[in-house]
PDB file of C-alpha atoms in Angstrom:
ATOM      1  CA  UNK A  12      14.761  41.005  -6.162  1.00 59.00           C
ATOM      2  CA  UNK A  13      16.548  38.040  -7.739  1.00 59.00           C
ATOM      3  CA  UNK A  14      17.182  36.502  -4.312  1.00 66.00           C
ATOM      4  CA  UNK A  15      13.568  37.112  -3.310  1.00 57.00           C
ATOM      5  CA  UNK A  16      12.369  35.428  -6.524  1.00 60.00           C
ATOM      6  CA  UNK A  17      14.602  32.382  -5.872  1.00 63.00           C
ATOM      7  CA  UNK A  18      13.361  32.079  -2.297  1.00 68.00           C
ATOM      8  CA  UNK A  19       9.764  32.410  -3.459  1.00 66.00           C
ATOM      9  CA  UNK A  20      10.295  29.734  -6.136  1.00 65.00           C
ATOM     10  CA  UNK A  21      11.948  27.433  -3.607  1.00 66.00           C
ATOM     11  CA  UNK A  22       9.046  27.967  -1.217  1.00 65.00           C
ATOM     12  CA  UNK A  23       6.526  27.140  -3.955  1.00 61.00           C
ATOM     13  CA  UNK A  24       8.444  23.963  -4.884  1.00 64.00           C
ATOM     14  CA  UNK A  25       8.512  22.843  -1.258  1.00 67.00           C
ATOM     15  CA  UNK A  26       4.805  23.588  -0.997  1.00 65.00           C
ATOM     16  CA  UNK A  27       4.030  21.520  -4.096  1.00 68.00           C
ATOM     17  CA  UNK A  28       6.149  18.616  -2.816  1.00 69.00           C
ATOM     18  CA  UNK A  29       4.441  18.753   0.565  1.00 69.00           C
ATOM     19  CA  UNK A  30       1.016  18.893  -1.086  1.00 63.00           C
ATOM     20  CA  UNK A  31       1.840  15.883  -3.302  1.00 68.00           C
ATOM     21  CA  UNK A  32       3.196  13.916  -0.337  1.00 68.00           C
ATOM     22  CA  UNK A  33       0.150  14.742   1.739  1.00 70.00           C
ATOM     23  CA  UNK A  34      -2.062  13.650  -1.155  1.00 66.00           C
ATOM     24  CA  UNK A  35      -0.511  10.199  -1.657  1.00 67.00           C
ATOM     25  CA  UNK A  36      -0.081   9.503   2.069  1.00 69.00           C
ATOM     26  CA  UNK A  37      -3.667  10.413   2.910  1.00 67.00           C
ATOM     27  CA  UNK A  38      -2.491  12.922   5.498  1.00 66.00           C
ATOM     28  CA  UNK A  39      -0.643  10.274   7.545  1.00 66.00           C
ATOM     29  CA  UNK A  40       2.653  11.254   9.180  1.00 67.00           C
ATOM     30  CA  UNK A  41       5.840   9.229   9.523  1.00 65.00           C
ATOM     31  CA  UNK A  42       4.757   8.227  13.044  1.00 68.00           C
ATOM     32  CA  UNK A  43       2.538   5.499  11.556  1.00 65.00           C
ATOM     33  CA  UNK A  44       5.592   3.615  10.289  1.00 69.00           C
ATOM     34  CA  UNK A  45       6.845   2.838   6.806  1.00 69.00           C
ATOM     35  CA  UNK A  46       4.801  -0.351   6.368  1.00 73.00           C
ATOM     36  CA  UNK A  47       1.490   1.435   6.949  1.00 76.00           C
ATOM     37  CA  UNK A  48       2.560   4.395   4.826  1.00 77.00           C
ATOM     38  CA  UNK A  49       3.532   2.029   2.008  1.00 77.00           C
ATOM     39  CA  UNK A  50       0.100   0.422   1.953  1.00 78.00           C
ATOM     40  CA  UNK A  51      -1.689   3.774   2.232  1.00 79.00           C
ATOM     41  CA  UNK A  52       0.375   5.236  -0.626  1.00 80.00           C
ATOM     42  CA  UNK A  53      -0.352   2.176  -2.747  1.00 80.00           C
ATOM     43  CA  UNK A  54      -4.071   2.316  -1.882  1.00 79.00           C
ATOM     44  CA  UNK A  55      -4.256   6.000  -2.788  1.00 81.00           C
ATOM     45  CA  UNK A  56      -2.384   5.613  -6.071  1.00 81.00           C
ATOM     46  CA  UNK A  57      -4.467   2.593  -7.112  1.00 80.00           C
ATOM     47  CA  UNK A  58      -7.664   4.420  -6.153  1.00 82.00           C
ATOM     48  CA  UNK A  59      -6.668   7.574  -8.056  1.00 84.00           C
ATOM     49  CA  UNK A  60      -5.849   5.549 -11.163  1.00 82.00           C
ATOM     50  CA  UNK A  61      -9.045   3.487 -10.834  1.00 82.00           C
ATOM     51  CA  UNK A  62     -11.211   6.592 -10.452  1.00 84.00           C
ATOM     52  CA  UNK A  63      -9.521   8.278 -13.411  1.00 87.00           C
ATOM     53  CA  UNK A  64     -10.178   5.166 -15.527  1.00 82.00           C
ATOM     54  CA  UNK A  65     -13.631   4.135 -14.284  1.00 82.00           C
ATOM     55  CA  UNK A  66     -15.310   7.493 -14.825  1.00 88.00           C
ATOM     56  CA  UNK A  67     -14.501   7.749 -18.577  1.00 87.00           C
ATOM     57  CA  UNK A  68     -14.941   3.982 -19.083  1.00 81.00           C
ATOM     58  CA  UNK A  69     -18.298   4.051 -17.316  1.00 82.00           C
ATOM     59  CA  UNK A  70     -19.408   7.051 -19.328  1.00 87.00           C
ATOM     60  CA  UNK A  71     -18.271   5.375 -22.556  1.00 84.00           C
ATOM     61  CA  UNK A  72     -20.115   2.176 -21.629  1.00 79.00           C
ATOM     62  CA  UNK A  73     -23.315   4.162 -21.063  1.00 83.00           C
ATOM     63  CA  UNK A  74     -22.927   5.869 -24.424  1.00 85.00           C
ATOM     64  CA  UNK A  75     -22.419   2.481 -26.111  1.00 79.00           C
ATOM     65  CA  UNK A  76     -25.568   1.105 -24.505  1.00 79.00           C
ATOM     66  CA  UNK A  77     -23.919  -1.037 -21.784  1.00 74.00           C
ATOM     67  CA  UNK A  78     -26.062   0.412 -19.015  1.00 78.00           C
ATOM     68  CA  UNK A  79     -25.178  -2.198 -16.389  1.00 77.00           C
ATOM     69  CA  UNK A  80     -21.438  -1.921 -16.911  1.00 75.00           C
ATOM     70  CA  UNK A  81     -21.526   1.871 -17.056  1.00 82.00           C
ATOM     71  CA  UNK A  82     -23.609   2.170 -13.913  1.00 84.00           C
ATOM     72  CA  UNK A  83     -21.370  -0.296 -12.087  1.00 80.00           C
ATOM     73  CA  UNK A  84     -18.172   1.520 -13.109  1.00 81.00           C
ATOM     74  CA  UNK A  85     -19.493   4.888 -11.985  1.00 86.00           C
ATOM     75  CA  UNK A  86     -20.797   3.407  -8.718  1.00 86.00           C
ATOM     76  CA  UNK A  87     -17.395   1.891  -7.940  1.00 84.00           C
ATOM     77  CA  UNK A  88     -15.680   5.199  -8.720  1.00 86.00           C
ATOM     78  CA  UNK A  89     -18.058   6.951  -6.322  1.00 88.00           C
ATOM     79  CA  UNK A  90     -17.382   4.424  -3.540  1.00 87.00           C
ATOM     80  CA  UNK A  91     -13.619   4.824  -4.031  1.00 86.00           C
ATOM     81  CA  UNK A  92     -13.930   8.611  -3.752  1.00 87.00           C
ATOM     82  CA  UNK A  93     -15.816   8.282  -0.463  1.00 87.00           C
ATOM     83  CA  UNK A  94     -13.224   5.738   0.732  1.00 84.00           C
ATOM     84  CA  UNK A  95     -10.376   8.173   0.079  1.00 83.00           C
ATOM     85  CA  UNK A  96     -12.232  10.925   1.924  1.00 84.00           C
ATOM     86  CA  UNK A  97     -12.866   8.553   4.853  1.00 83.00           C
ATOM     87  CA  UNK A  98      -9.188   7.549   4.932  1.00 80.00           C
ATOM     88  CA  UNK A  99      -8.021  11.154   5.006  1.00 80.00           C
ATOM     89  CA  UNK A 100     -10.405  12.104   7.816  1.00 81.00           C
ATOM     90  CA  UNK A 101     -10.183   8.999  10.030  1.00 80.00           C
ATOM     91  CA  UNK A 102      -6.747   7.569   9.108  1.00 78.00           C
ATOM     92  CA  UNK A 103      -8.287   4.081   9.369  1.00 80.00           C
ATOM     93  CA  UNK A 104      -6.094   2.557   6.720  1.00 78.00           C
ATOM     94  CA  UNK A 105      -7.146  -1.020   7.548  1.00 82.00           C
ATOM     95  CA  UNK A 106     -10.844  -0.389   6.916  1.00 85.00           C
ATOM     96  CA  UNK A 107     -10.054   1.607   3.773  1.00 83.00           C
ATOM     97  CA  UNK A 108      -7.908  -1.266   2.443  1.00 84.00           C
ATOM     98  CA  UNK A 109     -10.650  -3.837   3.026  1.00 87.00           C
ATOM     99  CA  UNK A 110     -13.273  -1.591   1.439  1.00 86.00           C
ATOM    100  CA  UNK A 111     -11.027  -1.032  -1.577  1.00 84.00           C
ATOM    101  CA  UNK A 112     -10.398  -4.772  -2.021  1.00 87.00           C
ATOM    102  CA  UNK A 113     -14.096  -5.632  -1.640  1.00 88.00           C
ATOM    103  CA  UNK A 114     -15.117  -2.951  -4.137  1.00 85.00           C
ATOM    104  CA  UNK A 115     -12.451  -4.031  -6.642  1.00 85.00           C
ATOM    105  CA  UNK A 116     -13.362  -7.710  -6.211  1.00 88.00           C
ATOM    106  CA  UNK A 117     -17.052  -6.984  -6.706  1.00 87.00           C
ATOM    107  CA  UNK A 118     -16.338  -5.013  -9.871  1.00 84.00           C
ATOM    108  CA  UNK A 119     -14.053  -7.713 -11.283  1.00 86.00           C
ATOM    109  CA  UNK A 120     -16.591 -10.469 -10.584  1.00 89.00           C
ATOM    110  CA  UNK A 121     -19.303  -8.404 -12.261  1.00 86.00           C
ATOM    111  CA  UNK A 122     -17.141  -7.836 -15.339  1.00 83.00           C
ATOM    112  CA  UNK A 123     -16.132 -11.498 -15.385  1.00 88.00           C
ATOM    113  CA  UNK A 124     -19.707 -12.778 -15.182  1.00 88.00           C
ATOM    114  CA  UNK A 125     -21.169 -10.296 -17.649  1.00 84.00           C
ATOM    115  CA  UNK A 126     -18.165 -10.323 -19.964  1.00 81.00           C
ATOM    116  CA  UNK A 127     -17.792  -6.552 -19.967  1.00 72.00           C
ATOM    117  CA  UNK A 128     -17.450  -4.465 -23.115  1.00 70.00           C
ATOM    118  CA  UNK A 129     -16.246  -6.598 -26.025  1.00 74.00           C
ATOM    119  CA  UNK A 130     -16.019  -9.571 -23.650  1.00 78.00           C
ATOM    120  CA  UNK A 131     -12.776  -8.285 -22.076  1.00 79.00           C
ATOM    121  CA  UNK A 132     -13.967  -8.165 -18.461  1.00 79.00           C
ATOM    122  CA  UNK A 133     -11.963 -11.231 -17.438  1.00 86.00           C
ATOM    123  CA  UNK A 134      -8.680  -9.347 -17.972  1.00 86.00           C
ATOM    124  CA  UNK A 135      -9.176  -7.341 -14.774  1.00 84.00           C
ATOM    125  CA  UNK A 136      -9.260 -10.576 -12.789  1.00 87.00           C
ATOM    126  CA  UNK A 137      -5.503 -11.016 -13.263  1.00 90.00           C
ATOM    127  CA  UNK A 138      -4.742  -7.741 -11.453  1.00 87.00           C
ATOM    128  CA  UNK A 139      -6.596  -8.719  -8.290  1.00 89.00           C
ATOM    129  CA  UNK A 140      -3.832 -10.911  -6.714  1.00 90.00           C
ATOM    130  CA  UNK A 141      -1.415  -7.994  -6.912  1.00 86.00           C
ATOM    131  CA  UNK A 142      -3.847  -5.579  -5.253  1.00 82.00           C
ATOM    132  CA  UNK A 143      -4.854  -8.057  -2.568  1.00 87.00           C
ATOM    133  CA  UNK A 144      -1.348  -9.218  -1.586  1.00 87.00           C
ATOM    134  CA  UNK A 145       0.178  -5.742  -1.622  1.00 84.00           C
ATOM    135  CA  UNK A 146      -2.642  -4.120   0.382  1.00 83.00           C
ATOM    136  CA  UNK A 147      -3.632  -6.908   2.776  1.00 85.00           C
ATOM    137  CA  UNK A 148      -0.383  -8.837   3.089  1.00 85.00           C
ATOM    138  CA  UNK A 149       0.652 -12.196   1.678  1.00 86.00           C
ATOM    139  CA  UNK A 150      -1.672 -14.453   3.690  1.00 89.00           C
ATOM    140  CA  UNK A 151      -4.825 -12.316   3.668  1.00 89.00           C
ATOM    141  CA  UNK A 152      -4.250 -11.400   0.049  1.00 89.00           C
ATOM    142  CA  UNK A 153      -3.971 -15.086  -0.835  1.00 90.00           C
ATOM    143  CA  UNK A 154      -7.227 -15.817   0.979  1.00 92.00           C
ATOM    144  CA  UNK A 155      -9.016 -12.982  -0.849  1.00 91.00           C
ATOM    145  CA  UNK A 156      -7.638 -14.134  -4.231  1.00 91.00           C
ATOM    146  CA  UNK A 157      -8.587 -17.740  -3.487  1.00 92.00           C
ATOM    147  CA  UNK A 158     -12.155 -16.594  -2.876  1.00 92.00           C
ATOM    148  CA  UNK A 159     -12.150 -14.781  -6.226  1.00 92.00           C
ATOM    149  CA  UNK A 160     -10.728 -17.831  -8.003  1.00 92.00           C
ATOM    150  CA  UNK A 161     -13.324 -20.071  -6.342  1.00 93.00           C
ATOM    151  CA  UNK A 162     -16.107 -17.784  -7.581  1.00 92.00           C
ATOM    152  CA  UNK A 163     -14.717 -18.026 -11.123  1.00 91.00           C
ATOM    153  CA  UNK A 164     -14.485 -21.830 -10.941  1.00 91.00           C
ATOM    154  CA  UNK A 165     -18.040 -22.092  -9.598  1.00 91.00           C
ATOM    155  CA  UNK A 166     -19.238 -19.907 -12.459  1.00 90.00           C
ATOM    156  CA  UNK A 167     -17.422 -22.169 -14.922  1.00 89.00           C
ATOM    157  CA  UNK A 168     -19.043 -25.244 -13.375  1.00 88.00           C
ATOM    158  CA  UNK A 169     -22.499 -23.678 -13.403  1.00 85.00           C
ATOM    159  CA  UNK A 170     -22.477 -23.691 -17.205  1.00 75.00           C
ATOM    160  CA  UNK A 171     -24.630 -20.568 -17.380  1.00 73.00           C
ATOM    161  CA  UNK A 172     -25.784 -19.859 -20.907  1.00 71.00           C
ATOM    162  CA  UNK A 173     -28.227 -16.987 -20.597  1.00 73.00           C
ATOM    163  CA  UNK A 174     -28.515 -13.561 -22.114  1.00 71.00           C
ATOM    164  CA  UNK A 175     -26.453 -11.004 -20.235  1.00 73.00           C
ATOM    165  CA  UNK A 176     -23.937 -13.583 -18.982  1.00 83.00           C
ATOM    166  CA  UNK A 177     -20.566 -14.391 -20.516  1.00 83.00           C
ATOM    167  CA  UNK A 178     -19.857 -17.834 -21.915  1.00 85.00           C
ATOM    168  CA  UNK A 179     -16.372 -19.340 -21.923  1.00 87.00           C
ATOM    169  CA  UNK A 180     -14.997 -22.366 -23.738  1.00 87.00           C
ATOM    170  CA  UNK A 181     -13.447 -25.317 -21.935  1.00 88.00           C
ATOM    171  CA  UNK A 182     -10.019 -24.445 -23.300  1.00 89.00           C
ATOM    172  CA  UNK A 183     -10.359 -20.894 -21.986  1.00 89.00           C
ATOM    173  CA  UNK A 184     -11.431 -22.131 -18.537  1.00 90.00           C
ATOM    174  CA  UNK A 185      -8.342 -24.320 -18.190  1.00 92.00           C
ATOM    175  CA  UNK A 186      -6.011 -21.562 -19.346  1.00 92.00           C
ATOM    176  CA  UNK A 187      -7.706 -18.979 -17.125  1.00 92.00           C
ATOM    177  CA  UNK A 188      -7.372 -21.067 -13.940  1.00 91.00           C
ATOM    178  CA  UNK A 189      -3.747 -21.862 -14.769  1.00 93.00           C
ATOM    179  CA  UNK A 190      -2.898 -18.212 -15.453  1.00 91.00           C
ATOM    180  CA  UNK A 191      -4.639 -17.024 -12.267  1.00 91.00           C
ATOM    181  CA  UNK A 192      -2.737 -19.616 -10.253  1.00 92.00           C
ATOM    182  CA  UNK A 193       0.581 -18.395 -11.668  1.00 92.00           C
ATOM    183  CA  UNK A 194      -0.229 -14.739 -10.944  1.00 91.00           C
ATOM    184  CA  UNK A 195      -1.354 -15.645  -7.424  1.00 90.00           C
ATOM    185  CA  UNK A 196       1.799 -17.676  -6.759  1.00 91.00           C
ATOM    186  CA  UNK A 197       4.021 -14.847  -7.999  1.00 89.00           C
ATOM    187  CA  UNK A 198       2.170 -12.223  -5.935  1.00 88.00           C
ATOM    188  CA  UNK A 199       2.269 -14.418  -2.829  1.00 89.00           C
ATOM    189  CA  UNK A 200       5.984 -15.188  -3.219  1.00 89.00           C
ATOM    190  CA  UNK A 201       6.923 -11.576  -3.930  1.00 86.00           C
ATOM    191  CA  UNK A 202       4.990 -10.170  -0.980  1.00 85.00           C
ATOM    192  CA  UNK A 203       6.094 -12.964   1.371  1.00 85.00           C
ATOM    193  CA  UNK A 204       9.768 -12.367   0.558  1.00 87.00           C
ATOM    194  CA  UNK A 205       9.289  -8.633   0.987  1.00 82.00           C
ATOM    195  CA  UNK A 206       7.655  -9.158   4.383  1.00 81.00           C
ATOM    196  CA  UNK A 207      10.493 -11.415   5.520  1.00 84.00           C
ATOM    197  CA  UNK A 208      13.074  -8.891   4.358  1.00 83.00           C
ATOM    198  CA  UNK A 209      11.194  -6.120   6.151  1.00 78.00           C
ATOM    199  CA  UNK A 210      11.141  -8.127   9.395  1.00 81.00           C
ATOM    200  CA  UNK A 211      14.863  -8.845   9.140  1.00 83.00           C
ATOM    201  CA  UNK A 212      15.580  -5.163   8.605  1.00 80.00           C
ATOM    202  CA  UNK A 213      13.415  -4.259  11.604  1.00 76.00           C
ATOM    203  CA  UNK A 214      15.269  -6.774  13.791  1.00 83.00           C
ATOM    204  CA  UNK A 215      18.623  -5.394  12.644  1.00 84.00           C
ATOM    205  CA  UNK A 216      17.440  -1.856  13.377  1.00 80.00           C
ATOM    206  CA  UNK A 217      16.342  -2.937  16.849  1.00 81.00           C
ATOM    207  CA  UNK A 218      19.742  -4.573  17.428  1.00 82.00           C
ATOM    208  CA  UNK A 219      21.512  -1.425  16.236  1.00 84.00           C
ATOM    209  CA  UNK A 220      19.363   0.742  18.501  1.00 81.00           C
ATOM    210  CA  UNK A 221      20.111  -1.553  21.439  1.00 83.00           C
ATOM    211  CA  UNK A 222      23.842  -1.441  20.688  1.00 83.00           C
ATOM    212  CA  UNK A 223      23.682   2.339  20.378  1.00 84.00           C
ATOM    213  CA  UNK A 224      21.897   2.574  23.734  1.00 82.00           C
ATOM    214  CA  UNK A 225      24.519   0.315  25.344  1.00 81.00           C
ATOM    215  CA  UNK A 226      27.326   2.427  23.880  1.00 86.00           C
ATOM    216  CA  UNK A 227      25.647   5.572  25.153  1.00 84.00           C
ATOM    217  CA  UNK A 228      25.303   4.102  28.650  1.00 83.00           C
ATOM    218  CA  UNK A 229      28.912   2.896  28.588  1.00 84.00           C
ATOM    219  CA  UNK A 230      30.105   6.313  27.474  1.00 83.00           C
ATOM    220  CA  UNK A 231      28.114   7.954  30.268  1.00 81.00           C
ATOM    221  CA  UNK A 232      29.606   5.533  32.817  1.00 78.00           C
ATOM    222  CA  UNK A 233      33.146   6.165  31.546  1.00 83.00           C
ATOM    223  CA  UNK A 234      32.571   9.910  31.692  1.00 81.00           C
ATOM    224  CA  UNK A 235      31.361   9.567  35.263  1.00 81.00           C
ATOM    225  CA  UNK A 236      34.433   7.521  36.199  1.00 78.00           C
ATOM    226  CA  UNK A 237      36.722  10.004  34.421  1.00 81.00           C
ATOM    227  CA  UNK A 238      35.122  12.964  36.173  1.00 76.00           C
ATOM    228  CA  UNK A 239      35.478  11.185  39.498  1.00 76.00           C
ATOM    229  CA  UNK A 240      39.115  10.368  38.795  1.00 80.00           C
ATOM    230  CA  UNK A 241      39.866  13.959  37.850  1.00 76.00           C
ATOM    231  CA  UNK A 242      38.219  15.127  41.058  1.00 78.00           C
ATOM    232  CA  UNK A 243      40.322  12.725  43.169  1.00 79.00           C
ATOM    233  CA  UNK A 244      43.466  13.836  41.346  1.00 78.00           C
ATOM    234  CA  UNK A 245      42.675  17.451  42.159  1.00 78.00           C
ATOM    235  CA  UNK A 246      42.044  16.575  45.804  1.00 78.00           C
ATOM    236  CA  UNK A 247      45.312  14.588  46.040  1.00 80.00           C
ATOM    237  CA  UNK A 248      47.228  17.383  44.336  1.00 80.00           C
ATOM    238  CA  UNK A 249      45.804  19.888  46.828  1.00 78.00           C
ATOM    239  CA  UNK A 250      46.827  17.663  49.734  1.00 79.00           C
ATOM    240  CA  UNK A 251      50.363  17.272  48.394  1.00 83.00           C
ATOM    241  CA  UNK A 252      50.632  20.998  47.800  1.00 82.00           C
ATOM    242  CA  UNK A 253      49.499  21.693  51.388  1.00 80.00           C
TER     243      UNK A 253
END
């Protein structure tokens, strides 16, 4: 009974681990490669966290009277849920990544323009370079972040001063652009160095696989020569014996 209980517990633990792995990988197997799995895992984790945060934040915003912000938060959470379902069923990680970045960018621009609750919407803008570079790669992530930064600069230049829109001081605008540039540069450099390291590792793995294949072929050739030599020795020994 004790052994049966241990085996049952071990089976349950393996089942939980497999379920958790299947959840964060979106059902993708190792055949897709580590790079794709890394992005899918990151997309799933970010989406799970975003959904878990947007639903209560959106509900709280509605209760506080911020109807636009609350509706937008809940809408984004709904889109992310459908995106995760689409990723699990189709395994189209590229489309899911673009949808996630577009949805996040739209939400951040909305919060930036409207100010968000207590005028803290601009804070989410600083997380976008990390999402974009990690999910889309260094170059595409930089392009997406540059578009977001351009939208912010255009909003600053528009000088909008209407009800429902956030107003920012000149000092804040300068500091915001500088801070976004630093975050973008860090995200770009980090992801670019990671990509280069990944490519070097892949090249080394290919070289090792080639060397292993050559060694295998050489070993097979030596075995063939050895077998042939042993056969000739046997034949010569038989002749001498005769």
